[in-house]
Structure formats: C-alpha cells, structure tokens
Coordinates of C-alpha atoms in Angstrom, one line a residue:
X1 CA 26.5 -19.5 30.3
X2 CA 28.1 -16.6 32.4
X3 CA 26.0 -15.0 34.8
X4 CA 25.8 -11.3 35.3
X5 CA 28.4 -10.1 37.8
X6 CA 27.5 -8.0 40.7
X7 CA 30.7 -5.8 40.9
X8 CA 31.0 -2.4 42.7
X9 CA 33.8 -0.8 41.2
X10 CA 35.2 2.6 42.0
X11 CA 38.3 4.3 40.8
X12 CA 40.7 2.8 43.5
X13 CA 39.4 -0.7 42.6
X14 CA 40.1 0.0 38.9
X15 CA 43.5 1.4 39.5
X16 CA 44.2 -1.7 41.5
X17 CA 43.0 -4.2 38.9
X18 CA 44.8 -2.5 36.3
X19 CA 48.1 -3.5 38.1
X20 CA 47.2 -7.2 37.9
X21 CA 49.3 -9.2 35.6
X22 CA 47.2 -12.5 35.4
X23 CA 43.6 -13.1 34.5
X24 CA 41.3 -16.0 34.5
X25 CA 39.1 -16.2 31.0
X26 CA 35.5 -17.3 31.0
X27 CA 34.0 -19.8 28.5
X28 CA 33.6 -16.8 25.9
X29 CA 37.1 -16.0 25.9
X30 CA 36.5 -12.7 27.7
X31 CA 38.7 -11.9 30.7
X32 CA 37.2 -11.7 33.9
X33 CA 38.2 -8.2 34.4
X34 CA 36.5 -7.2 31.1
X35 CA 33.3 -9.1 32.1
X36 CA 33.2 -7.4 35.5
X37 CA 33.8 -4.0 33.6
X38 CA 30.8 -4.4 31.1
X39 CA 28.6 -5.6 34.0
X40 CA 29.3 -2.7 36.0
X41 CA 29.2 -0.4 33.0
X42 CA 25.7 -1.5 32.1
X43 CA 24.6 -1.0 35.9
X44 CA 26.0 2.5 35.9
X45 CA 24.2 3.3 32.6
X46 CA 20.9 2.1 34.3
X47 CA 21.5 4.2 37.7
X48 CA 22.4 7.3 35.5
X49 CA 25.7 7.7 37.4
X50 CA 27.4 10.3 35.2
X51 CA 30.8 10.8 37.2
X52 CA 31.4 6.9 37.3
X53 CA 30.2 6.6 33.5
X54 CA 32.6 9.3 32.6
X55 CA 35.6 7.2 34.2
X56 CA 34.5 4.1 32.7
X57 CA 34.1 5.8 29.3
X58 CA 37.0 8.1 29.3
X59 CA 39.6 6.3 31.2
X60 CA 38.7 2.4 31.6
X61 CA 37.5 1.6 27.9
X62 CA 40.7 3.1 26.2
X63 CA 42.9 1.5 29.0
X64 CA 41.2 -2.0 28.6
X65 CA 41.4 -1.8 25.1
X66 CA 45.1 -1.0 25.3
X67 CA 45.7 -4.1 27.4
X68 CA 43.4 -6.7 26.0
X69 CA 42.2 -5.8 22.7
X70 CA 45.5 -4.6 20.7
X71 CA 45.3 -7.1 18.2
X72 CA 41.5 -8.1 18.3
X73 CA 38.2 -6.7 18.6
X74 CA 36.1 -6.4 21.9
X75 CA 33.4 -9.3 22.2
X76 CA 30.4 -9.0 20.0
X77 CA 26.9 -8.2 21.4
X78 CA 25.5 -11.7 21.7
X79 CA 28.7 -12.3 24.2
X80 CA 28.0 -8.9 26.1
X81 CA 24.3 -9.6 26.4
X82 CA 25.2 -13.0 28.1
X83 CA 27.6 -11.1 30.5
X84 CA 25.2 -8.4 31.6
X85 CA 22.0 -10.3 31.2
X86 CA 18.9 -9.6 29.2
X87 CA 17.0 -6.3 29.2
X88 CA 19.8 -3.8 28.6
X89 CA 18.8 -2.9 25.2
X90 CA 20.1 0.9 25.4
X91 CA 23.4 -0.3 27.0
X92 CA 23.9 -2.9 24.0
X93 CA 23.1 -0.1 21.4
X94 CA 25.8 2.4 23.1
X95 CA 28.2 -0.6 23.5
X96 CA 28.1 -1.4 19.7
X97 CA 28.6 2.3 19.0
X98 CA 32.0 2.0 20.8
X99 CA 32.6 -1.2 19.0
X100 CA 32.1 0.2 15.4
X101 CA 34.0 3.4 16.6
X102 CA 37.1 1.2 17.5
X103 CA 36.5 -0.7 14.3
X104 CA 36.9 2.4 12.2
X105 CA 40.0 3.5 14.2
X106 CA 41.8 0.4 13.7
X107 CA 41.5 0.0 10.1
X108 CA 43.5 2.4 8.1
X109 CA 41.7 1.6 5.0
X110 CA 38.6 1.7 6.7
X111 CA 36.3 -1.1 7.7
X112 CA 34.6 -3.6 5.6
X113 CA 31.4 -2.5 3.5
X114 CA 29.4 -4.8 6.0
X115 CA 30.6 -3.3 9.2
X116 CA 29.7 0.4 7.7
X117 CA 26.2 -0.8 7.0
X118 CA 25.8 -2.5 10.4
X119 CA 27.2 0.7 12.1
X120 CA 24.6 2.9 10.5
X121 CA 21.9 0.7 11.3
X122 CA 23.1 0.8 15.1
X123 CA 23.0 4.5 14.9
X124 CA 19.6 4.3 13.3
X125 CA 18.4 2.2 16.0
X126 CA 19.9 4.6 18.7
X127 CA 18.2 7.7 17.1
X128 CA 15.1 5.7 16.6
X129 CA 14.8 5.0 20.3
X130 CA 15.6 8.6 21.3
X131 CA 13.3 10.4 18.8
X132 CA 10.2 8.0 18.7
X133 CA 9.7 7.7 22.5
X134 CA 6.9 9.4 23.9
X135 CA 8.6 10.6 26.9
X136 CA 12.2 11.5 27.3
X137 CA 14.4 8.5 27.9
X138 CA 15.8 8.0 31.4
X139 CA 19.3 8.0 30.5
X140 CA 22.1 10.3 31.6
X141 CA 25.5 10.4 29.6
X142 CA 28.6 12.7 30.1
X143 CA 29.2 15.5 27.8
X144 CA 32.0 13.9 26.0
X145 CA 30.2 10.8 25.2
X146 CA 27.3 12.7 23.8
X147 CA 29.5 14.7 21.6
X148 CA 31.4 11.8 20.4
X149 CA 28.2 10.0 19.5
X150 CA 27.4 13.0 17.1
X151 CA 30.8 13.8 15.8
X152 CA 31.4 9.8 15.0
X153 CA 28.0 9.7 13.1
X154 CA 29.1 12.7 10.8
X155 CA 32.5 11.3 10.5
X156 CA 31.3 7.8 9.4
X157 CA 28.9 9.5 7.0
X158 CA 31.9 11.5 5.4
X159 CA 34.0 8.4 5.3
X160 CA 31.3 6.4 3.5
X161 CA 30.8 9.2 0.7
X162 CA 34.5 9.1 0.2
X163 CA 34.4 5.3 0.3
X164 CA 32.0 5.1 -2.5
X165 CA 33.8 7.5 -4.8
X166 CA 37.1 5.6 -4.3
X167 CA 37.2 2.0 -5.9
X168 CA 40.5 1.3 -4.6
X169 CA 39.2 1.1 -1.1
X170 CA 37.0 -1.8 -1.5
X171 CA 37.4 -5.4 -2.7
X172 CA 35.6 -6.9 -5.8
X173 CA 33.3 -8.9 -3.5
X174 CA 31.9 -5.5 -1.9
X175 CA 30.7 -4.0 -5.4
X176 CA 27.5 -6.1 -5.5
X177 CA 26.8 -5.1 -2.0
X178 CA 27.4 -1.5 -2.7
X179 CA 25.2 -1.5 -5.6
X180 CA 22.4 -3.1 -3.6
X181 CA 22.7 -0.3 -0.9
X182 CA 22.8 2.5 -3.4
X183 CA 19.8 1.2 -5.4
X184 CA 17.9 0.8 -1.9
X185 CA 19.4 4.0 -0.5
X186 CA 19.1 2.4 3.0
X187 CA 22.7 3.4 4.2
X188 CA 24.5 6.4 4.9
X189 CA 22.3 8.6 2.4
X190 CA 22.5 12.3 2.7
X191 CA 18.6 12.7 3.4
X192 CA 18.4 10.3 6.5
X193 CA 21.7 11.7 8.0
X194 CA 20.4 15.3 7.8
X195 CA 17.0 14.3 8.9
X196 CA 18.3 12.6 11.9
X197 CA 20.3 15.5 12.9
X198 CA 17.4 18.1 12.3
X199 CA 15.1 16.0 14.1
X200 CA 17.4 16.1 17.2
X201 CA 17.2 20.0 16.9
X202 CA 13.5 19.8 16.5
X203 CA 12.9 17.3 19.3
X204 CA 15.2 19.5 21.8
X205 CA 14.0 22.9 20.8
X206 CA 17.6 23.9 21.0
X207 CA 17.4 26.9 18.6
X208 CA 14.2 28.3 20.5
X209 CA 16.3 27.8 23.8
X210 CA 19.4 29.4 23.1
X211 CA 17.8 32.2 21.5
X212 CA 15.8 32.6 24.8
X213 CA 19.0 32.6 26.7
X214 CA 20.4 35.3 24.3
X215 CA 17.4 37.4 25.2
X216 CA 17.6 36.6 28.9
X217 CA 14.5 34.7 28.9
X218 CA 13.6 31.6 30.8
X219 CA 14.4 28.7 28.2
X220 CA 11.7 26.4 29.8
X221 CA 9.2 28.9 28.4
X222 CA 9.7 27.7 24.8
X223 CA 10.5 24.0 25.6
X224 CA 8.6 20.9 26.6
X225 CA 9.8 18.0 28.6
X226 CA 12.1 16.8 26.0
X227 CA 13.8 20.2 25.8
X228 CA 14.0 20.5 29.4
X229 CA 15.7 16.9 29.6
X230 CA 19.5 17.2 30.0
X231 CA 20.1 14.6 27.6
X232 CA 17.9 15.8 24.7
X233 CA 19.1 19.3 25.4
X234 CA 22.8 18.7 25.0
X235 CA 22.0 16.0 22.0
X236 CA 20.4 19.1 20.3
X237 CA 23.3 21.4 21.2
X238 CA 25.9 19.2 19.7
X239 CA 23.9 18.1 16.7
X240 CA 24.1 21.8 15.8
X241 CA 27.6 21.6 15.5
X242 CA 27.4 18.2 13.8
X243 CA 25.2 20.0 11.3
X244 CA 27.8 22.9 10.9
X245 CA 30.4 20.3 10.0
X246 CA 28.2 18.7 7.5
X247 CA 27.2 21.9 5.8
X248 CA 30.8 22.9 5.2
X249 CA 31.7 19.4 3.9
X250 CA 29.3 20.0 1.4
X251 CA 30.3 23.3 0.5
X252 CA 27.2 25.3 2.0
X253 CA 28.8 28.1 4.1
X254 CA 26.0 30.4 4.4
X255 CA 23.9 27.6 5.7
X256 CA 26.7 26.4 8.0
X257 CA 27.0 29.6 9.7
X258 CA 23.0 30.0 10.0
X259 CA 23.0 26.8 11.6
X260 CA 25.0 27.9 14.4
X261 CA 23.8 31.4 14.7
X262 CA 22.4 31.0 18.3
X263 CA 25.5 29.2 19.6
X264 CA 27.4 31.9 21.6
X265 CA 31.0 31.3 20.9
X266 CA 32.3 32.4 24.6
X267 CA 33.8 30.4 27.8
X268 CA 30.3 29.6 29.0
X269 CA 29.1 27.4 26.2
X270 CA 28.6 23.8 26.6
X271 CA 31.0 23.3 23.9
X272 CA 33.8 24.3 26.1
X273 CA 33.5 21.3 28.3
X274 CA 34.4 19.2 25.3
X275 CA 38.0 20.0 23.9
X276 CA 37.2 18.4 20.6
X277 CA 34.1 20.1 20.2
X278 CA 35.5 23.4 20.9
X279 CA 38.2 22.9 18.3
X280 CA 35.7 21.6 15.9
X281 CA 33.4 24.5 16.2
X282 CA 36.2 27.1 16.0
X283 CA 37.6 25.4 13.0
X284 CA 34.5 24.9 10.7
X285 CA 33.2 28.4 12.0
X286 CA 36.5 30.0 11.1
X287 CA 36.7 28.1 7.8
X288 CA 33.3 29.2 6.8
X289 CA 34.1 32.9 7.3
X290 CA 37.4 32.3 5.3
X291 CA 35.4 31.0 2.4
X292 CA 33.0 33.9 2.6
X293 CA 35.8 36.4 2.5
X294 CA 35.4 37.6 6.2
X295 CA 39.2 37.2 7.0
X296 CA 39.0 39.5 10.0
X297 CA 36.2 37.2 11.8
X298 CA 38.2 33.9 10.6
X299 CA 41.5 35.3 11.8
X300 CA 39.9 35.9 15.5
X301 CA 38.5 32.4 15.6
X302 CA 41.8 30.6 14.5
X303 CA 43.7 32.6 16.9
X304 CA 41.4 31.8 19.8
X305 CA 41.4 28.1 19.0
X306 CA 45.3 28.0 18.6
X307 CA 45.5 29.8 22.0
X308 CA 43.1 27.3 23.6
X309 CA 45.0 24.3 22.2
X310 CA 48.3 26.0 23.4
X311 CA 47.2 26.2 26.7
X312 CA 45.7 22.8 27.2
X313 CA 48.9 21.2 25.6
X314 CA 50.9 22.2 28.6
X315 CA 48.2 20.8 31.0
X316 CA 48.0 17.5 29.1
X317 CA 51.9 17.1 29.6
X318 CA 51.6 17.2 33.1
X319 CA 49.2 14.4 33.1
X320 CA 50.0 10.7 32.7
X321 CA 49.9 9.7 29.1
X322 CA 46.6 8.0 28.3
X323 CA 46.6 6.0 25.0
X324 CA 43.3 6.2 23.2
X325 CA 42.2 4.4 20.2
X326 CA 40.3 7.3 19.1
X327 CA 41.9 9.8 16.1
X328 CA 43.9 12.8 17.3
X329 CA 41.5 15.5 16.2
X330 CA 43.3 18.5 18.1
X331 CA 46.7 17.4 17.0
X332 CA 45.7 17.4 13.1
X333 CA 43.6 20.6 13.5
X334 CA 46.4 22.4 15.2
X335 CA 48.4 22.0 12.0
X336 CA 45.5 23.0 9.9
X337 CA 44.8 26.1 11.7
X338 CA 48.1 27.8 11.0
X339 CA 47.9 27.3 7.3
X340 CA 44.5 28.8 7.3
X341 CA 45.6 31.6 9.6
X342 CA 48.5 32.2 7.2
X343 CA 46.0 32.8 4.3
X344 CA 43.8 35.1 6.0
X345 CA 46.8 37.2 7.3
X346 CA 48.5 37.2 3.6
X347 CA 45.5 38.7 2.2
X348 CA 44.4 40.9 5.2
X349 CA 47.2 41.6 7.6
X350 CA 46.5 42.3 11.3
X351 CA 48.0 42.2 14.6
X352 CA 47.6 39.0 16.5
X353 CA 48.7 37.5 19.8
X354 CA 52.5 37.6 19.9
X355 CA 53.0 33.8 21.0
X356 CA 50.7 32.7 18.0
X357 CA 52.5 35.1 15.8
X358 CA 55.9 33.8 16.6
X359 CA 54.9 30.2 16.0
X360 CA 53.1 31.2 12.8
X361 CA 56.2 32.8 11.6
X362 CA 58.3 29.5 12.3
X363 CA 56.0 27.4 10.5
X364 CA 54.7 29.6 7.7
X365 CA 56.6 32.7 7.5
X366 CA 58.1 32.2 4.1
X367 CA 54.9 30.9 2.9
X368 CA 52.9 34.1 4.0
X369 CA 55.5 36.2 2.5
X370 CA 55.0 34.4 -1.0
X371 CA 51.2 34.7 -0.6
X372 CA 51.4 38.3 0.0
X373 CA 53.5 38.9 -3.0
X374 CA 50.7 37.3 -5.2
X375 CA 52.3 33.7 -5.5
X376 CA 48.9 31.7 -6.2
X377 CA 50.7 28.2 -5.7
X378 CA 51.2 29.0 -2.2
X379 CA 47.8 29.7 -1.7
X380 CA 46.8 26.4 -3.6
X381 CA 49.1 24.5 -1.3
X382 CA 48.1 26.2 2.0
X383 CA 44.3 25.7 1.3
X384 CA 44.9 22.1 0.4
X385 CA 46.5 21.5 3.6
X386 CA 44.4 23.3 5.9
X387 CA 41.0 22.6 4.3
X388 CA 38.6 19.6 5.5
X389 CA 38.0 16.7 3.4
X390 CA 34.8 17.7 1.2
X391 CA 32.6 15.1 -0.1
X392 CA 29.9 14.6 -2.8
X393 CA 26.9 12.5 -1.3
X394 CA 25.8 11.6 -4.8
X395 CA 29.2 10.5 -6.4
X396 CA 29.5 6.4 -6.6
X397 CA 32.4 5.2 -8.6
X398 CA 31.9 1.2 -9.0
X399 CA 35.2 1.0 -11.1
X400 CA 37.7 3.0 -12.8
X401 CA 39.6 6.1 -11.0
X402 CA 39.3 7.7 -7.6
X403 CA 36.8 10.4 -7.7
X404 CA 36.9 11.2 -4.0
X405 CA 39.2 14.4 -4.4
X406 CA 36.8 16.0 -7.0
X407 CA 34.7 18.0 -4.3
X408 CA 38.1 19.4 -3.0
X409 CA 39.1 20.5 -6.3
X410 CA 35.8 22.4 -6.9
X411 CA 36.1 24.2 -3.6
X412 CA 39.9 24.8 -4.4
X413 CA 38.9 26.3 -7.7
X414 CA 36.3 28.5 -6.1
X415 CA 38.6 29.7 -3.4
X416 CA 41.8 30.7 -5.9
X417 CA 39.0 32.5 -8.0
X418 CA 38.4 34.8 -5.1
X419 CA 42.0 35.1 -4.3
X420 CA 42.9 36.0 -7.9
X421 CA 40.2 39.0 -7.7
X422 CA 42.2 40.3 -4.7
X423 CA 45.8 39.4 -5.7
X424 CA 46.8 43.4 -6.0
X425 CA 45.6 44.0 -2.5
X426 CA 48.7 42.9 -0.4
X427 CA 51.1 44.7 -2.9
X428 CA 48.7 47.9 -2.8
X429 CA 48.9 47.8 0.8
X430 CA 52.8 47.6 0.6
X431 CA 52.9 51.0 -1.4
X432 CA 50.5 52.5 0.9
X433 CA 52.5 52.1 3.9
X434 CA 55.4 54.0 2.5
X435 CA 53.5 57.5 2.2
X436 CA 51.3 59.7 4.3
X437 CA 49.8 61.2 1.1
X438 CA 50.0 59.9 -2.4
X439 CA 48.4 60.8 -5.9
X440 CA 46.3 58.1 -7.2
X441 CA 48.0 58.5 -10.7
X442 CA 51.3 58.0 -9.0
X443 CA 50.2 54.9 -7.2
X444 CA 48.6 53.6 -10.5
X445 CA 52.0 54.0 -12.3
X446 CA 53.8 52.4 -9.3
X447 CA 51.5 49.2 -10.1
X448 CA 52.1 49.4 -14.0
X449 CA 48.4 50.3 -14.6
X450 CA 47.9 52.2 -17.7
X451 CA 45.2 55.0 -18.4
X452 CA 43.0 52.2 -20.1
X453 CA 42.9 50.3 -16.9
X454 CA 42.8 53.3 -14.5
X455 CA 39.2 53.0 -13.5
X456 CA 39.5 49.4 -12.6
X457 CA 42.5 50.2 -10.4
X458 CA 40.3 52.7 -8.6
X459 CA 37.9 49.6 -8.2
X460 CA 40.6 47.7 -6.4
X461 CA 41.6 50.5 -4.5
X462 CA 37.9 50.8 -3.2
X463 CA 37.7 47.2 -2.6
X464 CA 40.8 47.3 -0.4
X465 CA 39.1 50.3 1.5
X466 CA 36.0 48.1 1.9
X467 CA 38.1 45.4 3.5
X468 CA 39.6 47.7 6.0
X469 CA 36.1 49.0 6.8
X470 CA 34.7 45.6 7.3
X471 CA 37.6 44.3 9.5
X472 CA 36.1 44.1 13.2
X473 CA 32.4 43.8 12.3
X474 CA 30.6 40.9 13.6
X475 CA 31.8 40.9 17.1
X476 CA 35.7 41.2 16.4
X477 CA 36.2 44.7 17.9
X478 CA 33.4 44.3 20.4
X479 CA 35.4 41.8 22.3
X480 CA 38.6 43.8 22.2
X481 CA 39.5 45.1 25.7
X482 CA 42.1 47.7 24.3
X483 CA 39.7 49.1 21.7
X484 CA 42.6 49.2 19.5
X485 CA 42.1 48.8 15.7
X486 CA 43.2 45.4 14.2
X487 CA 44.5 46.4 10.9
X488 CA 47.7 48.6 10.9
X489 CA 46.7 50.9 8.1
X490 CA 43.8 53.1 6.9
X491 CA 43.4 55.5 4.3
X492 CA 40.6 57.7 2.5
X493 CA 40.7 59.0 -1.1
X494 CA 40.1 62.9 -1.5
X495 CA 39.5 63.5 -5.1
X496 CA 42.9 62.5 -6.9
X497 CA 44.9 62.4 -3.5
X498 CA 45.3 59.2 -1.1
X499 CA 45.6 60.3 2.4
X500 CA 46.9 57.3 4.6
X501 CA 47.0 57.1 8.2
X502 CA 49.2 54.5 10.2
X503 CA 46.9 53.1 12.8
X504 CA 49.4 51.0 14.7
X505 CA 49.6 52.7 18.0
X506 CA 51.3 52.0 21.1
X507 CA 49.4 49.9 23.8
X508 CA 48.1 52.2 26.4
X509 CA 49.1 50.3 29.6
X510 CA 48.0 52.7 32.0
X511 CA 44.4 53.1 30.6
X512 CA 44.2 49.2 30.3
X513 CA 44.6 48.9 34.0
X514 CA 42.3 51.8 34.9
X515 CA 39.7 50.1 32.9
X516 CA 40.2 46.8 34.8
X517 CA 40.3 48.5 38.1
X518 CA 37.0 50.1 37.4
X519 CA 35.4 46.7 36.3
X520 CA 36.7 45.1 39.6
X521 CA 35.0 48.0 41.7
X522 CA 32.1 47.2 39.8
X523 CA 32.1 43.7 40.8
X524 CA 32.9 44.3 44.3
X525 CA 29.8 46.5 44.6
X526 CA 27.4 43.8 43.3
X527 CA 29.2 41.1 45.7
X528 CA 28.4 43.7 48.6
X529 CA 24.7 44.0 47.4
X530 CA 24.4 40.3 47.4
X531 CA 25.7 39.9 50.9
X532 CA 23.6 42.5 52.3
X533 CA 20.4 40.7 50.8
X534 CA 21.6 37.6 52.2

C-alpha cells in the first residue's frame, strides 16, 4: 500500500520535475510525480494555502493531464485515498469534481449516464457539506476554482437536460437507467439544482451584503459568520451568476436580470478576477436585455465584453501556451457576441468603439446591412448562431426524434415576432436621415402606406421615437465620459410635420481633457489631505 508522501513542492520544484523524462510507477499504476502532486495538493487544501492551491489547480493539473492522462483518466478516488491517507473527505470530493469535469470535457458525445449520475451525487455531497455545517467550513479556495465549481454545476445540468431530450446521445442499455432516474427524480432535476443555488445565496446573505455595499453600509451588519466567511461569500456571489445563466437557459429573462440586480458591473467586482466569469456575466445580462428589447443596454454590455476579450487576447499571446482540458468558453463567446451585437445595431444603430466597429464590419457587415433592410432570415441566422443552448428541464424522449432543439425554436419564434413588429424602424430611420423637416403624409407615401393604414404608421413612428428616447437609460449614458448621444438621429412630430435633428457631433477633445484635468486635481487634493492626516 502506498503511504502518504511528505513532499514540499514549490513553483521551482514543479518546473524542474516537469522537465524530467522518466518516471517510476507505484503499485496502483500512478506515476510517482502524480502521487507526490496529489499528496501535496491535499496538504495545501488542509493548510488553506490559496496561492499554492491556485498554482496546483490552474497550472499543474492541466499540465499533468496533458503529460500523463491524455489517453486515460486520472486515478479513481480509492487510489487517491490510498495515496493521501484517510481523513481527507473534502479533498476527495473536490478531486472527484475535477475528475468528472475532465470526463465531460474528454467525451465529445458526453459521458455515460452512470457518470452523469455519479457527478451529480458528488455535487450533492459537496454542497451538503457546505450548507449543513453548523459553522463555516475552514476551507479556502482561489476565486477561479470557486467559479468553476458553480459554472460546471450549471453546465452539467444543462448537458443532462439536452441528453434527456436526444435519444441519439445514449445507448439502449441506458434507457432503463434513465427511466429509473426520472421516476425517482434523484439526479439533475430542476428543483434540487435551483434549491442548491438559492441555498447558497441564503447561506451567504449575498444579496443583503451587496445591497449594503451599494448603499455604502458595512456588509458585516447584515451578515452572520457564514456571510463573513470568504468562501461562503464568494460561493454566494458566483451562485448569483450561475442562477443568471440558469434562468436565461430556461427563457426567464426578467428573473435573470432580477437575480443580479445588486451585482455592480464595474471593474471592482469580484467577477473581474475570473475572465470566464466576466464574459459569462456580460453575455447573459446582455442577452437578457436583447430579448427584452433594451437594445441600448445590450449593445453597451456586448461592446464592453468584446473590448475586454480583445485586450486580454494580446496578453495571453505573450504568455507561454497552456493546454487545458476545459472548454474554451471565451473563444466561443467571442464569436457569439459579434452576431448578437450585429442584431442590436441593425435594429437600433448607434456609435460604438471604433476597433470593435471595424471587426464587426469585417465579420458581419453584409449581414447587418441585410438585417437593416428587413431580411428576416438574416435575423434568424444571427440569433441561432449567437444565442445560448436553451433547455427544457421536463422534456424526456426515450425513443424517437431529437427534441433538444425545441426550446431554441420557441425562443427563436418569440424573438422573430418582436423583430417583425419593428421591421419598419430601420427603413424609417433611413428616410429620416435624408431630411431636416418632412411632412408625415410624405413619409407615409415613401413607405407605401395608404390612408387606411396611416394611423398605424403614426404608431410605428411613435414606437421609433420611444426607442430613441429609451436609448441611454439604465446607466448607458451615465457612464459615458463624453456626454455625447449614442444614437445618430433624433426627431419630434409637430402636428403634421416631422422635425429631424442630426445628433452626431464632433468629439470635443478640449473639453474632454479639461474634464479629466479637473478630476486629476480633485484626486491630488484628496491625496494631500490623506498625507496631512498621516
């Protein structure tokens, strides 16, 4: 039996051991370097050494996976328990979470049903340990691992719902197992999944604490020892974003936005420490605004997210390439964001960052032009490419055709119905840009509107005016340093005459610098006062 290895590993030791070319193997078939790694990993979890845990999780695990486990799985829990010794229940649970995550990533068609079930039971055990404890568990994990646990939990729930609706993804032997699971409702049911996520919110008092922070109050005044625990606070925080994603996948956009109402989307948020979390938050909040026809806010979020990915891409290319078994979330979302941004700008044009506008023109310039001209098929294609994989938690198909795309078709139909009601708006905008004043009757004739439909035409005109007025609400203009309008046209109706104003103005460079010089002076004054107090 392999004994527990006392192995003092640091970054330099790890780098040196990576360069080795030959390894001995213990009786379980585990390379000594992997056994040493697991023993050291368990010890760092026990000692709550977060910087070292981050290195072992984010660098060493993918590296060892690439070198030793490209064609096979990591050792199972019984082997790991022999290596690290008894009494490490939390580490075994966390290790199994990594094990099943690798299993999901490795199988293109998805893992076997038994592995899906075992993974859920492991999550149940993990969250039960966290939520049923009388006192906060003495565990410290890096932000990226806490986020990955929540994100993978929601992903596996989504994958199971799609698996249930697609008979082609399972073998005949798995049908009886699936019937048993569904009859007993004991794995990946919507209710326990939501219950776990909402329980994390309740246990951490995260909404109360975020509300207190927004109101500049002490969050400790509204939280107990669980809310004041760093682990539970971050679990609750990331659970909010996990719930956001879950509600969007279920098609409940109002509840999705309500879930993250206290999460401030600014550079100081905790989500900003984990790139995939930042991208997930912006993507799903932006998509919710898109589906609720708040195109201005959706555009802002999509552009900000694309700018972030663009900046971090240049940093990543300067670093050594790190192979990871996890799915490239940022790379896939990068493409989706351009299609969704194209939809927003086709319906409600506005000025955006020049670098993003240039890339958008290269990727989707012709598509946006067709959408602006009312081509409903282009809207359909752009939405299908850019939207998430919607799910139906109650759909189960034991035999027959694949029903996993039915939720997508329903959301697509709902989206297109909204677009069709606004189809005249891009054309209307095109005519208004040609004039400074224009009789309403003349504009109606341009758009082939007869007298019988004249009143409904005025309704569309007022709808467009409403969209122009709504642009910039909910914080879009509030964060705009230049105080410039985001749309390039505005108008009002005076009896039977339309008065159009071109709102695209030159950037006031001088005023921009004066404003920032004033801000700099204010900061210097604050610093001077602090120095005097010191």
